[in-house]
PDB file of C-alpha atoms in Angstrom:
ATOM      1  CA  UNK V 939       3.537  -8.715  -4.455  1.00 38.00           C
ATOM      2  CA  UNK V 940       0.060  -7.399  -3.769  1.00 40.00           C
ATOM      3  CA  UNK V 941      -0.003  -3.999  -2.134  1.00 41.00           C
ATOM      4  CA  UNK V 942      -3.132  -2.207  -1.149  1.00 41.00           C
ATOM      5  CA  UNK V 943      -3.230   1.491  -0.439  1.00 40.00           C
ATOM      6  CA  UNK V 944      -5.763   2.662   2.060  1.00 42.00           C
ATOM      7  CA  UNK V 945      -7.354   5.881   0.919  1.00 42.00           C
ATOM      8  CA  UNK V 946      -6.595   8.436   3.590  1.00 45.00           C
ATOM      9  CA  UNK V 947      -9.394   9.861   5.629  1.00 46.00           C
ATOM     10  CA  UNK V 948     -11.930   8.449   7.998  1.00 46.00           C
ATOM     11  CA  UNK V 949     -14.558   7.563   5.426  1.00 55.00           C
ATOM     12  CA  UNK V 950     -15.512   7.858   1.805  1.00 61.00           C
ATOM     13  CA  UNK V 951     -18.931   9.042   3.020  1.00 84.00           C
ATOM     14  CA  UNK V 952     -19.587  12.653   2.063  1.00 89.00           C
ATOM     15  CA  UNK V 953     -19.246  15.083   4.922  1.00 93.00           C
ATOM     16  CA  UNK V 954     -22.418  16.756   6.100  1.00 94.00           C
ATOM     17  CA  UNK V 955     -24.115  18.297   9.108  1.00 95.00           C
ATOM     18  CA  UNK V 956     -26.643  16.526  11.335  1.00 94.00           C
ATOM     19  CA  UNK V 957     -28.140  19.089  13.673  1.00 94.00           C
ATOM     20  CA  UNK V 958     -27.701  22.368  15.491  1.00 96.00           C
ATOM     21  CA  UNK V 959     -26.494  22.367  19.082  1.00 95.00           C
ATOM     22  CA  UNK V 960     -29.364  24.146  20.814  1.00 94.00           C
ATOM     23  CA  UNK V 961     -27.258  24.729  23.931  1.00 92.00           C
ATOM     24  CA  UNK V 962     -24.805  26.820  21.929  1.00 90.00           C
ATOM     25  CA  UNK V 963     -27.451  29.364  20.884  1.00 94.00           C
ATOM     26  CA  UNK V 964     -27.704  32.703  22.707  1.00 93.00           C
ATOM     27  CA  UNK V 965     -29.843  32.508  25.852  1.00 91.00           C
ATOM     28  CA  UNK V 966     -31.784  35.598  24.764  1.00 90.00           C
ATOM     29  CA  UNK V 967     -33.153  33.951  21.609  1.00 90.00           C
ATOM     30  CA  UNK V 968     -36.649  35.133  20.646  1.00 89.00           C
ATOM     31  CA  UNK V 969     -36.600  38.008  23.133  1.00 90.00           C
ATOM     32  CA  UNK V 970     -36.170  41.737  22.652  1.00 90.00           C
ATOM     33  CA  UNK V 971     -32.530  41.395  23.724  1.00 91.00           C
ATOM     34  CA  UNK V 972     -31.698  38.709  21.150  1.00 89.00           C
ATOM     35  CA  UNK V 973     -28.720  39.535  18.919  1.00 94.00           C
ATOM     36  CA  UNK V 974     -29.305  39.907  15.180  1.00 94.00           C
ATOM     37  CA  UNK V 975     -26.292  37.754  14.337  1.00 95.00           C
ATOM     38  CA  UNK V 976     -24.485  35.143  16.382  1.00 96.00           C
ATOM     39  CA  UNK V 977     -22.552  31.892  16.109  1.00 96.00           C
ATOM     40  CA  UNK V 978     -24.492  28.715  15.473  1.00 97.00           C
ATOM     41  CA  UNK V 979     -22.808  25.369  16.123  1.00 97.00           C
ATOM     42  CA  UNK V 980     -23.778  22.332  14.044  1.00 97.00           C
ATOM     43  CA  UNK V 981     -22.638  18.718  14.436  1.00 97.00           C
ATOM     44  CA  UNK V 982     -20.839  16.987  11.563  1.00 96.00           C
ATOM     45  CA  UNK V 983     -22.063  13.598  10.324  1.00 95.00           C
ATOM     46  CA  UNK V 984     -18.575  12.210  10.927  1.00 94.00           C
ATOM     47  CA  UNK V 985     -15.115  13.258  12.058  1.00 94.00           C
ATOM     48  CA  UNK V 986     -13.346  15.600   9.653  1.00 94.00           C
ATOM     49  CA  UNK V 987      -9.802  15.084   8.456  1.00 93.00           C
ATOM     50  CA  UNK V 988      -7.168  17.811   8.190  1.00 94.00           C
ATOM     51  CA  UNK V 989      -7.656  18.315   4.432  1.00 94.00           C
ATOM     52  CA  UNK V 990     -11.381  18.834   4.925  1.00 95.00           C
ATOM     53  CA  UNK V 991     -10.771  21.277   7.775  1.00 96.00           C
ATOM     54  CA  UNK V 992      -8.338  23.263   5.635  1.00 96.00           C
ATOM     55  CA  UNK V 993     -10.830  23.421   2.765  1.00 96.00           C
ATOM     56  CA  UNK V 994     -13.754  24.384   5.017  1.00 97.00           C
ATOM     57  CA  UNK V 995     -11.797  27.205   6.602  1.00 97.00           C
ATOM     58  CA  UNK V 996     -10.065  28.214   3.353  1.00 95.00           C
ATOM     59  CA  UNK V 997     -10.484  31.107   0.993  1.00 95.00           C
ATOM     60  CA  UNK V 998     -12.423  29.090  -1.617  1.00 96.00           C
ATOM     61  CA  UNK V 999     -15.173  28.413   0.910  1.00 97.00           C
ATOM     62  CA  UNK V1000     -15.278  32.090   1.904  1.00 96.00           C
ATOM     63  CA  UNK V1001     -15.550  33.006  -1.772  1.00 97.00           C
ATOM     64  CA  UNK V1002     -18.304  30.404  -2.255  1.00 97.00           C
ATOM     65  CA  UNK V1003     -20.298  31.836   0.646  1.00 97.00           C
ATOM     66  CA  UNK V1004     -19.853  35.388  -0.668  1.00 96.00           C
ATOM     67  CA  UNK V1005     -20.863  34.380  -4.190  1.00 97.00           C
ATOM     68  CA  UNK V1006     -24.050  32.884  -2.773  1.00 97.00           C
ATOM     69  CA  UNK V1007     -25.025  36.016  -0.846  1.00 96.00           C
ATOM     70  CA  UNK V1008     -23.417  35.382   2.546  1.00 97.00           C
ATOM     71  CA  UNK V1009     -20.286  37.566   2.597  1.00 96.00           C
ATOM     72  CA  UNK V1010     -20.143  38.041   6.383  1.00 95.00           C
ATOM     73  CA  UNK V1011     -20.556  34.389   7.362  1.00 97.00           C
ATOM     74  CA  UNK V1012     -17.444  32.610   8.628  1.00 97.00           C
ATOM     75  CA  UNK V1013     -16.908  28.887   9.167  1.00 97.00           C
ATOM     76  CA  UNK V1014     -14.625  27.310  11.739  1.00 97.00           C
ATOM     77  CA  UNK V1015     -14.174  23.641  12.609  1.00 97.00           C
ATOM     78  CA  UNK V1016     -13.955  22.694  16.305  1.00 95.00           C
ATOM     79  CA  UNK V1017     -13.722  18.919  16.843  1.00 89.00           C
ATOM     80  CA  UNK V1018     -16.943  17.424  15.424  1.00 94.00           C
ATOM     81  CA  UNK V1019     -18.666  20.788  15.254  1.00 96.00           C
ATOM     82  CA  UNK V1020     -18.907  23.468  12.631  1.00 97.00           C
ATOM     83  CA  UNK V1021     -19.074  26.947  14.085  1.00 97.00           C
ATOM     84  CA  UNK V1022     -21.049  29.192  11.725  1.00 97.00           C
ATOM     85  CA  UNK V1023     -20.304  32.771  12.786  1.00 97.00           C
ATOM     86  CA  UNK V1024     -22.146  36.001  11.914  1.00 96.00           C
ATOM     87  CA  UNK V1025     -25.451  34.358  11.061  1.00 96.00           C
ATOM     88  CA  UNK V1026     -28.794  33.420  12.628  1.00 96.00           C
ATOM     89  CA  UNK V1027     -31.269  30.559  12.473  1.00 95.00           C
ATOM     90  CA  UNK V1028     -33.530  32.352  10.008  1.00 96.00           C
ATOM     91  CA  UNK V1029     -30.664  32.887   7.550  1.00 96.00           C
ATOM     92  CA  UNK V1030     -29.678  29.228   7.873  1.00 96.00           C
ATOM     93  CA  UNK V1031     -33.253  28.089   7.313  1.00 96.00           C
ATOM     94  CA  UNK V1032     -33.743  30.385   4.315  1.00 95.00           C
ATOM     95  CA  UNK V1033     -30.764  29.154   2.277  1.00 96.00           C
ATOM     96  CA  UNK V1034     -27.443  29.326   4.093  1.00 97.00           C
ATOM     97  CA  UNK V1035     -27.769  25.753   5.392  1.00 96.00           C
ATOM     98  CA  UNK V1036     -28.189  24.445   1.835  1.00 96.00           C
ATOM     99  CA  UNK V1037     -25.195  26.467   0.603  1.00 97.00           C
ATOM    100  CA  UNK V1038     -23.051  25.071   3.425  1.00 97.00           C
ATOM    101  CA  UNK V1039     -24.282  21.513   2.781  1.00 96.00           C
ATOM    102  CA  UNK V1040     -23.438  21.823  -0.922  1.00 96.00           C
ATOM    103  CA  UNK V1041     -19.974  23.161  -0.149  1.00 97.00           C
ATOM    104  CA  UNK V1042     -19.242  20.349   2.331  1.00 96.00           C
ATOM    105  CA  UNK V1043     -20.317  17.750  -0.247  1.00 94.00           C
ATOM    106  CA  UNK V1044     -18.130  19.406  -2.924  1.00 95.00           C
ATOM    107  CA  UNK V1045     -15.127  19.385  -0.595  1.00 95.00           C
ATOM    108  CA  UNK V1046     -15.634  15.721   0.315  1.00 93.00           C
ATOM    109  CA  UNK V1047     -16.178  14.598  -3.267  1.00 92.00           C
ATOM    110  CA  UNK V1048     -13.111  16.475  -4.502  1.00 93.00           C
ATOM    111  CA  UNK V1049     -10.904  14.991  -1.774  1.00 92.00           C
ATOM    112  CA  UNK V1050     -12.202  11.454  -2.357  1.00 90.00           C
ATOM    113  CA  UNK V1051     -11.560  11.829  -6.105  1.00 88.00           C
ATOM    114  CA  UNK V1052      -8.057  13.201  -5.527  1.00 87.00           C
ATOM    115  CA  UNK V1053      -7.240  10.337  -3.147  1.00 86.00           C
ATOM    116  CA  UNK V1054      -8.566   7.740  -5.575  1.00 87.00           C
ATOM    117  CA  UNK V1055      -6.445   9.216  -8.383  1.00 91.00           C
ATOM    118  CA  UNK V1056      -3.395   9.182  -6.103  1.00 88.00           C
ATOM    119  CA  UNK V1057      -4.077   5.549  -5.171  1.00 88.00           C
ATOM    120  CA  UNK V1058      -4.398   4.583  -8.851  1.00 90.00           C
ATOM    121  CA  UNK V1059      -1.165   6.386  -9.715  1.00 92.00           C
ATOM    122  CA  UNK V1060       0.601   4.665  -6.825  1.00 91.00           C
ATOM    123  CA  UNK V1061      -0.706   1.262  -7.963  1.00 91.00           C
ATOM    124  CA  UNK V1062       0.317   1.982 -11.560  1.00 88.00           C
ATOM    125  CA  UNK V1063       3.822   2.985 -10.449  1.00 90.00           C
ATOM    126  CA  UNK V1064       4.045  -0.153  -8.306  1.00 92.00           C
ATOM    127  CA  UNK V1065       2.976  -2.346 -11.242  1.00 90.00           C
ATOM    128  CA  UNK V1066       5.494  -0.693 -13.577  1.00 93.00           C
ATOM    129  CA  UNK V1067       8.268  -1.145 -10.996  1.00 93.00           C
ATOM    130  CA  UNK V1068       7.396  -4.832 -10.585  1.00 93.00           C
ATOM    131  CA  UNK V1069       7.508  -5.310 -14.374  1.00 92.00           C
ATOM    132  CA  UNK V1070      10.867  -3.518 -14.572  1.00 92.00           C
ATOM    133  CA  UNK V1071      12.305  -5.596 -11.736  1.00 91.00           C
ATOM    134  CA  UNK V1072      11.068  -8.802 -13.401  1.00 90.00           C
ATOM    135  CA  UNK V1073      12.690  -7.749 -16.702  1.00 90.00           C
ATOM    136  CA  UNK V1074      15.983  -7.012 -14.966  1.00 89.00           C
ATOM    137  CA  UNK V1075      15.853 -10.387 -13.203  1.00 89.00           C
ATOM    138  CA  UNK V1076      15.090 -12.182 -16.476  1.00 87.00           C
ATOM    139  CA  UNK V1077      17.977 -10.435 -18.242  1.00 89.00           C
ATOM    140  CA  UNK V1078      20.327 -11.239 -15.367  1.00 90.00           C
ATOM    141  CA  UNK V1079      19.249 -14.902 -15.481  1.00 90.00           C
ATOM    142  CA  UNK V1080      20.024 -15.039 -19.225  1.00 88.00           C
ATOM    143  CA  UNK V1081      23.678 -14.322 -18.520  1.00 89.00           C
ATOM    144  CA  UNK V1082      25.754 -17.514 -18.574  1.00 88.00           C
ATOM    145  CA  UNK V1083      29.271 -17.708 -17.237  1.00 88.00           C
ATOM    146  CA  UNK V1084      30.355 -20.722 -19.320  1.00 88.00           C
ATOM    147  CA  UNK V1085      33.394 -20.972 -21.542  1.00 85.00           C
ATOM    148  CA  UNK V1086      33.026 -20.907 -25.264  1.00 79.00           C
ATOM    149  CA  UNK V1087      34.075 -24.012 -27.151  1.00 77.00           C
ATOM    150  CA  UNK V1088      37.789 -23.882 -27.938  1.00 67.00           C
ATOM    151  CA  UNK V1089      37.232 -24.327 -31.682  1.00 58.00           C
ATOM    152  CA  UNK V1090      35.054 -21.226 -31.757  1.00 52.00           C
ATOM    153  CA  UNK V1091      37.604 -19.115 -29.907  1.00 47.00           C
ATOM    154  CA  UNK V1092      40.601 -19.700 -32.208  1.00 52.00           C
ATOM    155  CA  UNK V1093      39.585 -21.159 -35.544  1.00 63.00           C
ATOM    156  CA  UNK V1094      41.841 -19.021 -37.690  1.00 68.00           C
ATOM    157  CA  UNK V1095      43.048 -21.934 -39.810  1.00 68.00           C
ATOM    158  CA  UNK V1096      39.474 -22.778 -40.860  1.00 68.00           C
ATOM    159  CA  UNK V1097      38.805 -19.170 -41.824  1.00 69.00           C
ATOM    160  CA  UNK V1098      41.997 -19.015 -43.882  1.00 69.00           C
ATOM    161  CA  UNK V1099      41.013 -22.242 -45.635  1.00 71.00           C
ATOM    162  CA  UNK V1100      37.569 -20.749 -46.457  1.00 69.00           C
ATOM    163  CA  UNK V1101      39.252 -17.674 -47.877  1.00 68.00           C
ATOM    164  CA  UNK V1102      41.571 -19.757 -50.034  1.00 67.00           C
ATOM    165  CA  UNK V1103      38.680 -21.872 -51.347  1.00 70.00           C
ATOM    166  CA  UNK V1104      36.747 -18.760 -52.304  1.00 70.00           C
ATOM    167  CA  UNK V1105      39.600 -17.696 -54.507  1.00 65.00           C
ATOM    168  CA  UNK V1106      41.129 -15.188 -52.220  1.00 60.00           C
ATOM    169  CA  UNK V1107      44.625 -16.572 -52.612  1.00 59.00           C
ATOM    170  CA  UNK V1108      46.721 -18.517 -55.120  1.00 60.00           C
ATOM    171  CA  UNK V1109      48.661 -21.520 -54.031  1.00 56.00           C
ATOM    172  CA  UNK V1110      51.970 -22.063 -55.602  1.00 57.00           C
TER     173      UNK V1110
END
């Protein structure tokens, strides 16, 4: 039996970001009324899966951003977009974009590795089960429901004769 396990997720390609959605930026950009911080939306290179979304929005990613100097930035996934809150284009250009890109690649690589390990474990368990089932079948096939020869079942006279010949008894 050949079983193949499809590794979950849309692709083994590392998750990344393609571009910023210009239409999502504040209308007052580059004016005196422009906000200092706002939400920037960026488009993913592919659809995310639920494990990736959980990791992107999780505490490890928040800690990673804080450790890299961006403690107020928050990430949220909305369809094929990443909403990057409490930031601005200058901050993204000057390092935040690279930090986010690195984190997305780390998340993807870790999930791909975990899925590959799970697939290998599943295949190993399947192989071991097939070997066990084959051994059970072979043992079951070795069982024979045939009668023993009658002489072998009750050959007490021959055993007594052997005993007598070996000197185990005196004949009178």
